[in-house]
PDB file of C-alpha atoms in Angstrom:
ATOM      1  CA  UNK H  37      14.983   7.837   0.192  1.00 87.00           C
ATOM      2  CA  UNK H  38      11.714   6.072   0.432  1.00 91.00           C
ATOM      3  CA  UNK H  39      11.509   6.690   4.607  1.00 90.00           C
ATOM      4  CA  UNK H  40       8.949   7.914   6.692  1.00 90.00           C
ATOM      5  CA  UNK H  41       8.494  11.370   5.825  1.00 92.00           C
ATOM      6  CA  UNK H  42       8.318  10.170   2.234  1.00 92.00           C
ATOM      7  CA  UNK H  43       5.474   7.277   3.516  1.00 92.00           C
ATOM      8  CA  UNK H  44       3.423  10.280   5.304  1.00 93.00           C
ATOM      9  CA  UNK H  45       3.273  12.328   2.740  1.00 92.00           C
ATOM     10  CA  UNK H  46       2.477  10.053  -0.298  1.00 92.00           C
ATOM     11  CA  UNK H  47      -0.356   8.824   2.374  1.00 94.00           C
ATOM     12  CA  UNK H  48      -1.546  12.512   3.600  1.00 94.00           C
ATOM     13  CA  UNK H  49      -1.617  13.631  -0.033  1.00 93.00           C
ATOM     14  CA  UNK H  50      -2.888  10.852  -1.526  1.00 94.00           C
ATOM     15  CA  UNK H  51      -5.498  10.362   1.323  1.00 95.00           C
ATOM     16  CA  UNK H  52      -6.796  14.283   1.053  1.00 95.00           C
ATOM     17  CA  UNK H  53      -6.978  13.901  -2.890  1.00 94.00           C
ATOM     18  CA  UNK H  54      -9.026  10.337  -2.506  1.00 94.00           C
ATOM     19  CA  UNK H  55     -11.199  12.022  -0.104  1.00 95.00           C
ATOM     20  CA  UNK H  56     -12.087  14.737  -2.887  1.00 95.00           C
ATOM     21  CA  UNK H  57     -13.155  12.156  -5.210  1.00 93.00           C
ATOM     22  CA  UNK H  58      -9.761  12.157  -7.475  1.00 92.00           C
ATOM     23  CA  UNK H  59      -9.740   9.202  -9.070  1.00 85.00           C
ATOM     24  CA  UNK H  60      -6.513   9.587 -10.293  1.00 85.00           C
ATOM     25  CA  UNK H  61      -3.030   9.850  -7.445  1.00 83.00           C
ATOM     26  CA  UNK H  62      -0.188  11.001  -9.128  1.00 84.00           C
ATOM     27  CA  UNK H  63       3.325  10.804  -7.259  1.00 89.00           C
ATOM     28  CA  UNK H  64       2.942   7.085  -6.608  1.00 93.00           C
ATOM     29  CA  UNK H  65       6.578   5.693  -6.523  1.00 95.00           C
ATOM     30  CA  UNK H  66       8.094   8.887  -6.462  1.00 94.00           C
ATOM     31  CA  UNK H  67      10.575  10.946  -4.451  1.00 93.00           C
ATOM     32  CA  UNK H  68      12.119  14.398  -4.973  1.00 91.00           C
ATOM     33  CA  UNK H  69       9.064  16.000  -6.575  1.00 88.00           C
ATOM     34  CA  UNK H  70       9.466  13.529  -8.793  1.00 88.00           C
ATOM     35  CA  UNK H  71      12.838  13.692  -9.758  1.00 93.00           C
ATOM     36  CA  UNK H  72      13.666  10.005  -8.820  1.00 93.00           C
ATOM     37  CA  UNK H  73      11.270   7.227  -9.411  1.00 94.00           C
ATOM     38  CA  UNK H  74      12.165   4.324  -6.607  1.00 96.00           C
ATOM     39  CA  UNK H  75      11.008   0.591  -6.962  1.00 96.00           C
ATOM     40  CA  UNK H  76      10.842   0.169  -3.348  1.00 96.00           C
ATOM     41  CA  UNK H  77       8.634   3.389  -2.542  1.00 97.00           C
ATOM     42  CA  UNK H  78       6.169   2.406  -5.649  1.00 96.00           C
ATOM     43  CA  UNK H  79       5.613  -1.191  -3.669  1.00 97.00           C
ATOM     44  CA  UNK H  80       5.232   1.297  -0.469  1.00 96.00           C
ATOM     45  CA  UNK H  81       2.618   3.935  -1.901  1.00 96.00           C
ATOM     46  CA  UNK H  82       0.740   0.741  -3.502  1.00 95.00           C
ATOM     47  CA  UNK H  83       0.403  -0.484   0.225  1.00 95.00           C
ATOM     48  CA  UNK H  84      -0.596   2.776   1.202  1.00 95.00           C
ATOM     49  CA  UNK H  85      -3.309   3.367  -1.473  1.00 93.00           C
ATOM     50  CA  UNK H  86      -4.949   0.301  -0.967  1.00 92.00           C
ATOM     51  CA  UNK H  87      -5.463   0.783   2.680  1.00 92.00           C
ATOM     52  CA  UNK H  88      -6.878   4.809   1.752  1.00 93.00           C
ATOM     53  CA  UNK H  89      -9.480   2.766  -0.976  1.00 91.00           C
ATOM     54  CA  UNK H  90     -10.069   0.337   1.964  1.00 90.00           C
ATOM     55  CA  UNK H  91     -10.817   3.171   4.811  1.00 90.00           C
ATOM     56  CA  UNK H  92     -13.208   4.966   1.841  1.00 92.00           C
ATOM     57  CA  UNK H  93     -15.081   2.020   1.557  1.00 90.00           C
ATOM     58  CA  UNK H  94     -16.197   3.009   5.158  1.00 88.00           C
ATOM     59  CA  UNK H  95     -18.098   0.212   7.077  1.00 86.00           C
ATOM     60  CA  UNK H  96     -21.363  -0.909   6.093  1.00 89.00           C
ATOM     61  CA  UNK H  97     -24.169  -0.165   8.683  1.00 92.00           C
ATOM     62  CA  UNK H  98     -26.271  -3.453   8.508  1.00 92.00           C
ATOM     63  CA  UNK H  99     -27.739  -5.536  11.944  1.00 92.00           C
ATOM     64  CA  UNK H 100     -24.836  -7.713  11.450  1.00 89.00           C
ATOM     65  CA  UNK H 101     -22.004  -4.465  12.014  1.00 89.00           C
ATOM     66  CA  UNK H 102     -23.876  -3.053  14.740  1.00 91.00           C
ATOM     67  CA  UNK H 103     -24.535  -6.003  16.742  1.00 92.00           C
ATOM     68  CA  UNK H 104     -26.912  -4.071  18.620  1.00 93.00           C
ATOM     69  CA  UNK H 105     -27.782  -7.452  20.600  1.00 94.00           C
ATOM     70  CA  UNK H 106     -24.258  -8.554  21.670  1.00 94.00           C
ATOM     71  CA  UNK H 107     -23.920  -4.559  22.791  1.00 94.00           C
ATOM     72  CA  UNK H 108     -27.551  -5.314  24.741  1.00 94.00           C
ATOM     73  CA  UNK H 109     -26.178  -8.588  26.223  1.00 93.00           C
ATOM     74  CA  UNK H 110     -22.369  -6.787  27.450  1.00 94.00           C
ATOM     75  CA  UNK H 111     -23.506  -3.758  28.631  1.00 92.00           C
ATOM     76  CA  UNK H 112     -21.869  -0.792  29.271  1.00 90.00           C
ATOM     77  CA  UNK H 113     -18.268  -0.688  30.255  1.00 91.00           C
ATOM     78  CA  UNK H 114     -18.201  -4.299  28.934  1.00 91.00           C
ATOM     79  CA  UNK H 115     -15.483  -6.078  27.050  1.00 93.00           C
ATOM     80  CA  UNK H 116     -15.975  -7.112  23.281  1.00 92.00           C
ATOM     81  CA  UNK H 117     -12.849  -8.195  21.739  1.00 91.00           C
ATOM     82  CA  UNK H 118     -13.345 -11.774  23.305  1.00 93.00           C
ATOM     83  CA  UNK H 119     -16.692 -12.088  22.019  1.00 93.00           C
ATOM     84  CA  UNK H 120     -17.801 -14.497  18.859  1.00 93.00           C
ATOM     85  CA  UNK H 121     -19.095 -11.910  17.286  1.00 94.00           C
ATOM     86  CA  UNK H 122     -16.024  -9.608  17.015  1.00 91.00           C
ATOM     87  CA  UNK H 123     -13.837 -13.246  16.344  1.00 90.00           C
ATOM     88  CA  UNK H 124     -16.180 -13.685  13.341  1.00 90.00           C
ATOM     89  CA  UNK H 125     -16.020 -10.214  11.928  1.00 89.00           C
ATOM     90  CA  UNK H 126     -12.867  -8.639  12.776  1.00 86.00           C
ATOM     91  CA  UNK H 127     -11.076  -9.478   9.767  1.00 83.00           C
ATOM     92  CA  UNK H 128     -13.476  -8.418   7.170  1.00 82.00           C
ATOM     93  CA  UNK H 129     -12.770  -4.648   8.679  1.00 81.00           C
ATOM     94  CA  UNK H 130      -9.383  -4.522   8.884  1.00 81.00           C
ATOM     95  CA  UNK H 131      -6.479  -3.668   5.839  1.00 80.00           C
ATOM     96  CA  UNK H 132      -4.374  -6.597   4.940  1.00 82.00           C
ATOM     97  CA  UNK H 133      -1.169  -5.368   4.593  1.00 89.00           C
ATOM     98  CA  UNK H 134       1.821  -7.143   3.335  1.00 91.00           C
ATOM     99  CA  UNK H 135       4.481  -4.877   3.225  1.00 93.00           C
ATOM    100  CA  UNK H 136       3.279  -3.180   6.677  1.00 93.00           C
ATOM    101  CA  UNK H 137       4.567  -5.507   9.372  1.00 93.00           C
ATOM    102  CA  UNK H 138       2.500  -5.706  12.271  1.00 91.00           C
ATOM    103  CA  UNK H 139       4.304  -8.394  14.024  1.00 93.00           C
ATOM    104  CA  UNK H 140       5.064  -8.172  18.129  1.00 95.00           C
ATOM    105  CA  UNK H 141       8.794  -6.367  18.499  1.00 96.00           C
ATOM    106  CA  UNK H 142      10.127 -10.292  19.206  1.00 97.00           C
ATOM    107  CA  UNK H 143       8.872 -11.601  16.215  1.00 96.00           C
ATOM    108  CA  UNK H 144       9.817  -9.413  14.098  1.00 95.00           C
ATOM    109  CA  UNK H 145      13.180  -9.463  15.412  1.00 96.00           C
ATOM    110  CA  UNK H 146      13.774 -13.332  15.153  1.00 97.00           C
ATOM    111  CA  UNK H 147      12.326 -12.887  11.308  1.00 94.00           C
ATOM    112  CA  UNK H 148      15.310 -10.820  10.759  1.00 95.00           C
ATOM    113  CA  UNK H 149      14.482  -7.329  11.730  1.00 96.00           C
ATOM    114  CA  UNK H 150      13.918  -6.062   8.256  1.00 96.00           C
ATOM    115  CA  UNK H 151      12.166  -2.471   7.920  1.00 94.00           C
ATOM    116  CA  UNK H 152       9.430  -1.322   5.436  1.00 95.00           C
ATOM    117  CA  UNK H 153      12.211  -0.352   2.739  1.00 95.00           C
ATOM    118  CA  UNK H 154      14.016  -3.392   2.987  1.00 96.00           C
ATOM    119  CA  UNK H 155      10.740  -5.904   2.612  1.00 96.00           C
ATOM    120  CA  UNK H 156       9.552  -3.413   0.000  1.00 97.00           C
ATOM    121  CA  UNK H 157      13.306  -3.573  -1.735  1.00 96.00           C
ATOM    122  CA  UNK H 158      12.445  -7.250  -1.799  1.00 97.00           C
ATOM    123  CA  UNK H 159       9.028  -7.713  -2.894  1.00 97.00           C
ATOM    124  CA  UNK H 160       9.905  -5.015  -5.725  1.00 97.00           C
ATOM    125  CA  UNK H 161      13.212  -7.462  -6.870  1.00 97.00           C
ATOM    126  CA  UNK H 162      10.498 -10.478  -6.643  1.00 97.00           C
ATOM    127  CA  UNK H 163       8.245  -8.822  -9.136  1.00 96.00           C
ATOM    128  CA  UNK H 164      11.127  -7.629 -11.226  1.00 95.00           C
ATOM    129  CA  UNK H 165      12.378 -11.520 -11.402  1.00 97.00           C
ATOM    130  CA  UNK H 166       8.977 -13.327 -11.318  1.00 97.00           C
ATOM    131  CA  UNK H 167       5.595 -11.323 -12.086  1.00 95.00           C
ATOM    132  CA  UNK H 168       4.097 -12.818 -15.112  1.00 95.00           C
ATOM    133  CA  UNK H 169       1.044 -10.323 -17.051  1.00 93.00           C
ATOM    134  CA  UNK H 170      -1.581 -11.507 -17.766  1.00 93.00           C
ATOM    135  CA  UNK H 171      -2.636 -11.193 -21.365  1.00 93.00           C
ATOM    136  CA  UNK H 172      -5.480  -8.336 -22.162  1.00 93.00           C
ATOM    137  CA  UNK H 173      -8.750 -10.204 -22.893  1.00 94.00           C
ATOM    138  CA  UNK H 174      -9.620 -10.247 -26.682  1.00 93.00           C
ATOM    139  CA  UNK H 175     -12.835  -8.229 -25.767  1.00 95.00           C
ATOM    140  CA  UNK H 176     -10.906  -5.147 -24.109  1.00 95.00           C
ATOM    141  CA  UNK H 177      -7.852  -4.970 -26.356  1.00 93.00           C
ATOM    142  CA  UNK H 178     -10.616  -4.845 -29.660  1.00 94.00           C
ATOM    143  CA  UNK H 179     -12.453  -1.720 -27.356  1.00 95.00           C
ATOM    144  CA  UNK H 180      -8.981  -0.638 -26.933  1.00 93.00           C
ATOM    145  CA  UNK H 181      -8.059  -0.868 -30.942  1.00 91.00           C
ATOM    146  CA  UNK H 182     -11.561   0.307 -31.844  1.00 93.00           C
ATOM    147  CA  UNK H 183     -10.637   3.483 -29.803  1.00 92.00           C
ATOM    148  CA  UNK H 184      -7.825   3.830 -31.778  1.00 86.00           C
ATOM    149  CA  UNK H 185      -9.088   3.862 -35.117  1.00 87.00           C
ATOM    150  CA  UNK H 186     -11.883   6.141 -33.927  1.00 89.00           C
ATOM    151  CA  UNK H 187      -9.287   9.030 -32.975  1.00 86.00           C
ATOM    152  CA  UNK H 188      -7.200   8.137 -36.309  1.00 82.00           C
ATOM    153  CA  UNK H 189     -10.485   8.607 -37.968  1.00 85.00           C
ATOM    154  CA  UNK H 190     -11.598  11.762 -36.074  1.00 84.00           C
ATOM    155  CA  UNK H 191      -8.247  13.090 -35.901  1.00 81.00           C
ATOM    156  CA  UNK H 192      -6.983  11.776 -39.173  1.00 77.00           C
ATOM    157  CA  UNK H 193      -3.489  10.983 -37.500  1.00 71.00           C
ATOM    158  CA  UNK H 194      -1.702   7.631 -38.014  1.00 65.00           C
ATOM    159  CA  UNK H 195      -2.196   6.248 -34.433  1.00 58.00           C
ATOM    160  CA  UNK H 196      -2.140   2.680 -35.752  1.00 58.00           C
ATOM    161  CA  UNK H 197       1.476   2.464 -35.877  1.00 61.00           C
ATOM    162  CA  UNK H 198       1.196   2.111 -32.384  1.00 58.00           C
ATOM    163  CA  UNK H 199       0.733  -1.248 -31.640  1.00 54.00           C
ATOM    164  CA  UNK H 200      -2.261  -1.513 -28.754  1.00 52.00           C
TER     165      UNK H 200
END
């Protein structure tokens, strides 16, 4: 089942294969080495990737991030979090989750109490019902066919009968 242990280790293993430059994380959705694919966990890992791509991004060092002059004007031993600096920046550091809830115990509880697999359950059944794609632009699906016709030309198999 899409729990914890399955949450740590799509995270761990996806986080050490990001951090070796893989571009690609296989597993995503997954559970029993792969033997069962699960909505729920595939809404889950998605959450969890984005947050690794957002730690990689690591944090710009520019004036503005190291707010050398508000850590001149505290001092040592000083207290930050209700300065206007860190109430103007904050937010453009931190992950937005929205299948991680981050909510204080109460109000979580008076929103129902729901746990990570449930809201995930949910937001997969949502997409299911209501996601709409968005067409490929006419300028990437002629790349796409003119990749095609290259390989049925290099390869001289009938690729075309695959619609692209």
């Amino acid at each position: 089942m899409p729990d914890a242990q399955a949450g740590h280790e799509t995270t761990l293993s996806a986080t050490l294969a990001a951090l070796a430059g893989a571009n690609v994380i296989y597993g995503l959705g997954m559970l029993e080495m792969g033997i069962t694919f699960d909505y729920a966990k595939l809404v889950m890992d998605n959450e969890f990737a984005g947050m690794i791509l957002h730690a990689l991004k690591g944090i710009e060092v520019n004036e503005n991030n190291l707010a050398l002059d508000v850590i001149r004007e505290i001092g040592p031993g000083g207290e930050f979090v209700s300065n206007m600096h860190t109430f103007q920046n904050f937010k453009a550091h931190q992950s937005a989750p929205r299948i991680i809830d981050r909510r204080m115990p109460e109000e979580w509880a008076a929103a129902g109490s729901k746990d990570i697999v449930e809201r995930a359950n949910e937001k997969a059944l949502d997409l299911y019902e209501n996601y709409q794609v968005e067409p490929i632009k006419a300028d990437i699906s002629k790349t796409m066919r003119d990749a095609v016709n290259e390989a049925e030309s290099d390869y001289q198999l009938p690729l075309s009968e695959y619609d692209l």
